[in-house]
PDB file of C-alpha atoms in Angstrom:
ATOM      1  CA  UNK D 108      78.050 -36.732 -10.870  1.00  0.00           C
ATOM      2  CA  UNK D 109      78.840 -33.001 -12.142  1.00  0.00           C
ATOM      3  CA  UNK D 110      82.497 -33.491 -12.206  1.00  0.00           C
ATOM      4  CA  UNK D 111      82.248 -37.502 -13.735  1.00  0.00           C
ATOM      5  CA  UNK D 112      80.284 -35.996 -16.660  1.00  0.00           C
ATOM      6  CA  UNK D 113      82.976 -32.748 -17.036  1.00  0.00           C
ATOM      7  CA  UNK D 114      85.654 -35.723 -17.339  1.00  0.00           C
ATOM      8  CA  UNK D 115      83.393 -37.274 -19.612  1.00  0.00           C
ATOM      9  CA  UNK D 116      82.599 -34.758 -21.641  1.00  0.00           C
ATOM     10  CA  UNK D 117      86.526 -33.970 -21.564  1.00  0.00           C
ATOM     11  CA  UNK D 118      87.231 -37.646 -23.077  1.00  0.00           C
ATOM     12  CA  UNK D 119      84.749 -37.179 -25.577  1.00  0.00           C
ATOM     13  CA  UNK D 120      86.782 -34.627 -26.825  1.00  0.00           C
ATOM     14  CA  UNK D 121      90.100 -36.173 -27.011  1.00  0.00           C
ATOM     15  CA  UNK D 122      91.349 -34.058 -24.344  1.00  0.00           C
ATOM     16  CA  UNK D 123      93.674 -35.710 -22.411  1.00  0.00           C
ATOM     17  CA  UNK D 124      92.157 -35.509 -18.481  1.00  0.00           C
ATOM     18  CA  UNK D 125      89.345 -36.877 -19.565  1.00  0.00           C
ATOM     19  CA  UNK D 126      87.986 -39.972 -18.841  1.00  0.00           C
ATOM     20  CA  UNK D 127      85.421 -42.182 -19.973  1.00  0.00           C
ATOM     21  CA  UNK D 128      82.395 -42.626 -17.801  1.00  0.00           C
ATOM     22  CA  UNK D 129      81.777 -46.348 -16.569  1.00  0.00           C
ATOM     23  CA  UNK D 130      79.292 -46.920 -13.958  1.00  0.00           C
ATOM     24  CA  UNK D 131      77.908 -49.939 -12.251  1.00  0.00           C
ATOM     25  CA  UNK D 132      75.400 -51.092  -9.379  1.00  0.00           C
ATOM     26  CA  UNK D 133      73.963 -47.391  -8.859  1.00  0.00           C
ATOM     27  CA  UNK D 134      70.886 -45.047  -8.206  1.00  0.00           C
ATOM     28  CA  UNK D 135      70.970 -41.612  -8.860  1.00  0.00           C
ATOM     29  CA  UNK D 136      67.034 -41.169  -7.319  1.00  0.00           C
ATOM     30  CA  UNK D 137      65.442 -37.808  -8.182  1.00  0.00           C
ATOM     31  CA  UNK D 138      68.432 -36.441 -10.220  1.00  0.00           C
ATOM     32  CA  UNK D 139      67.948 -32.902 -11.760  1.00  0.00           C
ATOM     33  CA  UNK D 140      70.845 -32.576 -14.299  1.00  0.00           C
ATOM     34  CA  UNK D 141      69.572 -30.326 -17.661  1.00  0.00           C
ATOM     35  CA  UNK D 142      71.161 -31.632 -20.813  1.00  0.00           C
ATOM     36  CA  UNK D 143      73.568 -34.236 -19.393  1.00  0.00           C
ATOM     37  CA  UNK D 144      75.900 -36.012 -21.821  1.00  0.00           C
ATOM     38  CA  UNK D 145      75.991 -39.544 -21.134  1.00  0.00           C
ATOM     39  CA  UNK D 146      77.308 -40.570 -24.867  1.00  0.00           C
ATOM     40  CA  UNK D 147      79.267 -43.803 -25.389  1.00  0.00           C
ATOM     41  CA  UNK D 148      78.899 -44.590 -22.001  1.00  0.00           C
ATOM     42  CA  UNK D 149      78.529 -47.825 -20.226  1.00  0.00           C
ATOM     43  CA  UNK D 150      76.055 -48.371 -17.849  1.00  0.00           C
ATOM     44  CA  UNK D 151      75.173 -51.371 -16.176  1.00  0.00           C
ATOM     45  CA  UNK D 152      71.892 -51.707 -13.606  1.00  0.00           C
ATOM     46  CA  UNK D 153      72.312 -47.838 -12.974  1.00  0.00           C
ATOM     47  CA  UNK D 154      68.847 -46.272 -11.743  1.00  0.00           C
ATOM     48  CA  UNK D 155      67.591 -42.815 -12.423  1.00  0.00           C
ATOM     49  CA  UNK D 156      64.059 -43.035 -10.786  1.00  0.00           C
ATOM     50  CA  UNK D 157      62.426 -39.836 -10.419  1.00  0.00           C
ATOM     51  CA  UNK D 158      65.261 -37.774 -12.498  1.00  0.00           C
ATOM     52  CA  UNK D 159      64.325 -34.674 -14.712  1.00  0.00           C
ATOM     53  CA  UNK D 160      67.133 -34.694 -17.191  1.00  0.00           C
ATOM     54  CA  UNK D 161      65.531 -32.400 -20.532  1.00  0.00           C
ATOM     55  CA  UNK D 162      67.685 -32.896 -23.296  1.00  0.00           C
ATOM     56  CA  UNK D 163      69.916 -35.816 -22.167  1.00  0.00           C
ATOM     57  CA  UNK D 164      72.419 -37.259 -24.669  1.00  0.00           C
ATOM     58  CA  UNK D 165      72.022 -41.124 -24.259  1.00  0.00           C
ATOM     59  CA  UNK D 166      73.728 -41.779 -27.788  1.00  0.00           C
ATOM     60  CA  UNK D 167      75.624 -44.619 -28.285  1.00  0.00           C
ATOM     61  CA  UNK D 168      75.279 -45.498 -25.086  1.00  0.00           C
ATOM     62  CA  UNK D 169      75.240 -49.224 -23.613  1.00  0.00           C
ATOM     63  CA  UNK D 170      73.208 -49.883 -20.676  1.00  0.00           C
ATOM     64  CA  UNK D 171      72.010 -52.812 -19.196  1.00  0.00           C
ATOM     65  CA  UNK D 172      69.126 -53.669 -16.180  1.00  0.00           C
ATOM     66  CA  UNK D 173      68.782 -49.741 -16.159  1.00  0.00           C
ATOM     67  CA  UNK D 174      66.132 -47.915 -15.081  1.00  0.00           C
ATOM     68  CA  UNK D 175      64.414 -44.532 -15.639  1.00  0.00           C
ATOM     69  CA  UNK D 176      61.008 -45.442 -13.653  1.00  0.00           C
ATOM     70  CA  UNK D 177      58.919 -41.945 -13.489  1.00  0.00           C
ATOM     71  CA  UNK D 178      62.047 -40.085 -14.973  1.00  0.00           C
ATOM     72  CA  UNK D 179      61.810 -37.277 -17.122  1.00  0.00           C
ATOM     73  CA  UNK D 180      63.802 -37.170 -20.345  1.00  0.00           C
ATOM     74  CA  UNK D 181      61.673 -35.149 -22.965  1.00  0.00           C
ATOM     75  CA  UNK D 182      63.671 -34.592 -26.175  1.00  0.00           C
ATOM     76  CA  UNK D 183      66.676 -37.014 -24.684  1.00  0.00           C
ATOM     77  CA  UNK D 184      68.710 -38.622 -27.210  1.00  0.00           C
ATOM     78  CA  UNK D 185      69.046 -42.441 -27.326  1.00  0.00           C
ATOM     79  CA  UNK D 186      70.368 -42.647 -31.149  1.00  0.00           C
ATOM     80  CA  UNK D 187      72.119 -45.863 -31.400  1.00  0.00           C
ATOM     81  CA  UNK D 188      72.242 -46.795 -28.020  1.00  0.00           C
ATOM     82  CA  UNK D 189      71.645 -50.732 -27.104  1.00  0.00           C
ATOM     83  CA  UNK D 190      69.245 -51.252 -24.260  1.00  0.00           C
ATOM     84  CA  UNK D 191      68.537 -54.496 -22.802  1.00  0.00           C
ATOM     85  CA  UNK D 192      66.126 -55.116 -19.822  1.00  0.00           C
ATOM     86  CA  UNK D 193      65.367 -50.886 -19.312  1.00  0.00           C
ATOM     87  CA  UNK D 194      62.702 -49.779 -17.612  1.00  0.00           C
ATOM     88  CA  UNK D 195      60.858 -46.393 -18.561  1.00  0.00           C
ATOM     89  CA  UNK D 196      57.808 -47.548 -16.658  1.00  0.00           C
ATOM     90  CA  UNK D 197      55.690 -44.524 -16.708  1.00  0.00           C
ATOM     91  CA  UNK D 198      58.821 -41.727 -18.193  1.00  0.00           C
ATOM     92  CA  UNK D 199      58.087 -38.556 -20.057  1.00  0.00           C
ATOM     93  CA  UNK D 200      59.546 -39.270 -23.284  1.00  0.00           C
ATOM     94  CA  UNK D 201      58.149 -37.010 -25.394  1.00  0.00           C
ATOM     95  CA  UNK D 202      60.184 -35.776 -28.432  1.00  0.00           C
ATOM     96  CA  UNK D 203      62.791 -38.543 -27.277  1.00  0.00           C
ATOM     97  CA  UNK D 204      64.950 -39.970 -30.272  1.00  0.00           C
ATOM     98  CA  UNK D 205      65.786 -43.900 -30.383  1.00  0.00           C
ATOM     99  CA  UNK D 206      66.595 -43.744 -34.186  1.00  0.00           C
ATOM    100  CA  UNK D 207      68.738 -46.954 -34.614  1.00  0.00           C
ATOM    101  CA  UNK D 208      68.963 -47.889 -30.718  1.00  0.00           C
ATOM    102  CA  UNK D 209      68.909 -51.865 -30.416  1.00  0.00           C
ATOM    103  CA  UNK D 210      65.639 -52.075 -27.455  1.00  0.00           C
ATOM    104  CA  UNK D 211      66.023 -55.402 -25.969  1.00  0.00           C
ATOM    105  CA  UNK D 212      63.342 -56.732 -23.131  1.00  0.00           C
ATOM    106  CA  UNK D 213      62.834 -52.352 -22.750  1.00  0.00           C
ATOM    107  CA  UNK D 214      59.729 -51.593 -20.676  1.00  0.00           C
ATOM    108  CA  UNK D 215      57.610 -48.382 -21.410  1.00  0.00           C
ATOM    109  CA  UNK D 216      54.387 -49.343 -19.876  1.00  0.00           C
ATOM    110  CA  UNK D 217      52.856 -45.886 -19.078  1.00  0.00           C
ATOM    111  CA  UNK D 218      55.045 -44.073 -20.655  1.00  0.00           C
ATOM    112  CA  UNK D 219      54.755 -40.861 -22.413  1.00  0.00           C
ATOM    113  CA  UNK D 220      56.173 -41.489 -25.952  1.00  0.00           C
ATOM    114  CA  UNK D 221      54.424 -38.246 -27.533  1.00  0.00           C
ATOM    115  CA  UNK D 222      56.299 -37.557 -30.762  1.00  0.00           C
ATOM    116  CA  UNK D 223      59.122 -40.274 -30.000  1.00  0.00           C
ATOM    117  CA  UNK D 224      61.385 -41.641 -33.033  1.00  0.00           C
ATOM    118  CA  UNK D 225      62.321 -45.128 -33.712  1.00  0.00           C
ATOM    119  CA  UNK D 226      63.422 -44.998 -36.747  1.00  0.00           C
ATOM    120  CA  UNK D 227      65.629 -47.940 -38.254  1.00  0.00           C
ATOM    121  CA  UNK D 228      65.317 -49.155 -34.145  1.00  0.00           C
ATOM    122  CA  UNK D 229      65.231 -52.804 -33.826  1.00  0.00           C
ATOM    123  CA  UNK D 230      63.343 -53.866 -30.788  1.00  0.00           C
ATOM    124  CA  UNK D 231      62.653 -57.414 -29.470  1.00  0.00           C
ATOM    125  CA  UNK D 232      60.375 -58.507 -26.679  1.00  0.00           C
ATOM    126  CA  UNK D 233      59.471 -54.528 -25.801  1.00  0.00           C
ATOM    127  CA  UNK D 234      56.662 -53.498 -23.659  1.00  0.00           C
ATOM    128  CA  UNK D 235      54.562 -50.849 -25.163  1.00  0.00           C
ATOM    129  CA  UNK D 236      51.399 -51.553 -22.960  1.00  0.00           C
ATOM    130  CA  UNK D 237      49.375 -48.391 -21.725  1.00  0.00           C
ATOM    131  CA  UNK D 238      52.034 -46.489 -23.378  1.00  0.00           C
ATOM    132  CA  UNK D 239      50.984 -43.100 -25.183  1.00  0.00           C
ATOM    133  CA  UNK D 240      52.001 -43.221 -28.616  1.00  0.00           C
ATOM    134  CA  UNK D 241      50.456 -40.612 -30.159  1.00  0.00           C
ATOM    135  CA  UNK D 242      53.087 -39.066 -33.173  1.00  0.00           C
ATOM    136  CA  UNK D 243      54.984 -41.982 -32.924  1.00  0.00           C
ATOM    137  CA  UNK D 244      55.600 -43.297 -36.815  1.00  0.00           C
ATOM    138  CA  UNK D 245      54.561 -46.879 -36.601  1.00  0.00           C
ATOM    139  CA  UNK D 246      55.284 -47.747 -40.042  1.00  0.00           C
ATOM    140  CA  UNK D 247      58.403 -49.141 -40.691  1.00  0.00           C
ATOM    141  CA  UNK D 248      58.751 -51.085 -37.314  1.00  0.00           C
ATOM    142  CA  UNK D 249      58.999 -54.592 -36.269  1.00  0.00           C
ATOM    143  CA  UNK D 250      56.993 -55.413 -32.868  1.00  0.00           C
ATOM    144  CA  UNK D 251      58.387 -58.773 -32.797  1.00  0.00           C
ATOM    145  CA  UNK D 252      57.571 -60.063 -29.184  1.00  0.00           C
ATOM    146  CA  UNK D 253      56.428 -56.379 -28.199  1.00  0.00           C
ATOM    147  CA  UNK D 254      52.947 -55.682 -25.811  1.00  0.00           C
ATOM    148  CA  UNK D 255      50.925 -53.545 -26.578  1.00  0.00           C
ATOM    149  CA  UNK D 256      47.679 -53.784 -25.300  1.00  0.00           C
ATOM    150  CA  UNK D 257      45.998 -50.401 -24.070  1.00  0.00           C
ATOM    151  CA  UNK D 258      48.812 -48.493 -26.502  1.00  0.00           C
ATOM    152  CA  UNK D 259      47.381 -44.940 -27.159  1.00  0.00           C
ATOM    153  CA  UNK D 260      48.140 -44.658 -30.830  1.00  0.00           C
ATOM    154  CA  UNK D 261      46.918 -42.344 -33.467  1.00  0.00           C
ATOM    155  CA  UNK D 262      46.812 -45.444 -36.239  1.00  0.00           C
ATOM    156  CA  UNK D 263      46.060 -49.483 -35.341  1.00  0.00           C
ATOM    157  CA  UNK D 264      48.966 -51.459 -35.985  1.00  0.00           C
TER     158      UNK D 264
END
């Protein structure tokens, strides 16, 4: 996975032995990787139960039937990444950023979401339940479809 994300990282920056990263159909169970760079990747059903990866870049990323199940990914970056059908069933994301991410069918039952930003996010059909919330700005967001019974929040919604 090291040298996949060098190439990446390579391609990212125009360099010409790099190469975008594409994955499908895989787990990477109990992954510790500090600040990977996933950005403007695709990844579909690709599993990362278990993984500590502080500081992961998720931006722009598109992933589909993904998972992140007990993973954690405080302060990761998921800025304008689209996420359908992602699991972060019971994921450290505290500090996490999904300013302007599309969250499609995303599960974070249990999850900690401590400080998270959603900003301009549009989310449909997510699952919030037993989630903490705490410092997450509620305000401006649209819950269409989303669960969230036994949501630890600092303000009702």
């Amino acid at each position: 996975m090291t040298n996949a994300l060098s190439r990446h990282l390579s391609w990212l920056f125009g360099e010409p032995s790099g190469a975008r990263i594409n994955i499908s159909k895989m787990t990477f169970e109990e992954m510790e990787m500090p600040n990977p760079v996933f950005t403007k990747s695709v990844l579909l059903e690709i599993g990362f139960p278990r993984s500590r990866m502080p500081g992961a870049s998720f931006q722009d990323v598109t992933m589909t039937d993904g998972s992140f199940e007990d993973a954690a990914l405080p302060g990761a970056n998921f800025v304008r990444a689209y996420l359908v059908r992602t699991s972060f069933r019971g994921a450290n994301l505290e500090g996490a950023d999904f300013s302007r991410a599309d969250l499609q069918g995303v599960d974070f039952r249990g999850a900690n979401l401590r400080g998270a930003k959603f900003a301009g996010a549009s989310m449909l059909h997510v699952d919030f339940r037993e989630a903490d919330m705490r410092g997450v700005n509620t305000s401006a967001l649209n819950f269409t479809g989303a669960k969230l019974a036994g949501a630890i929040r600092d303000v009702p919604m």
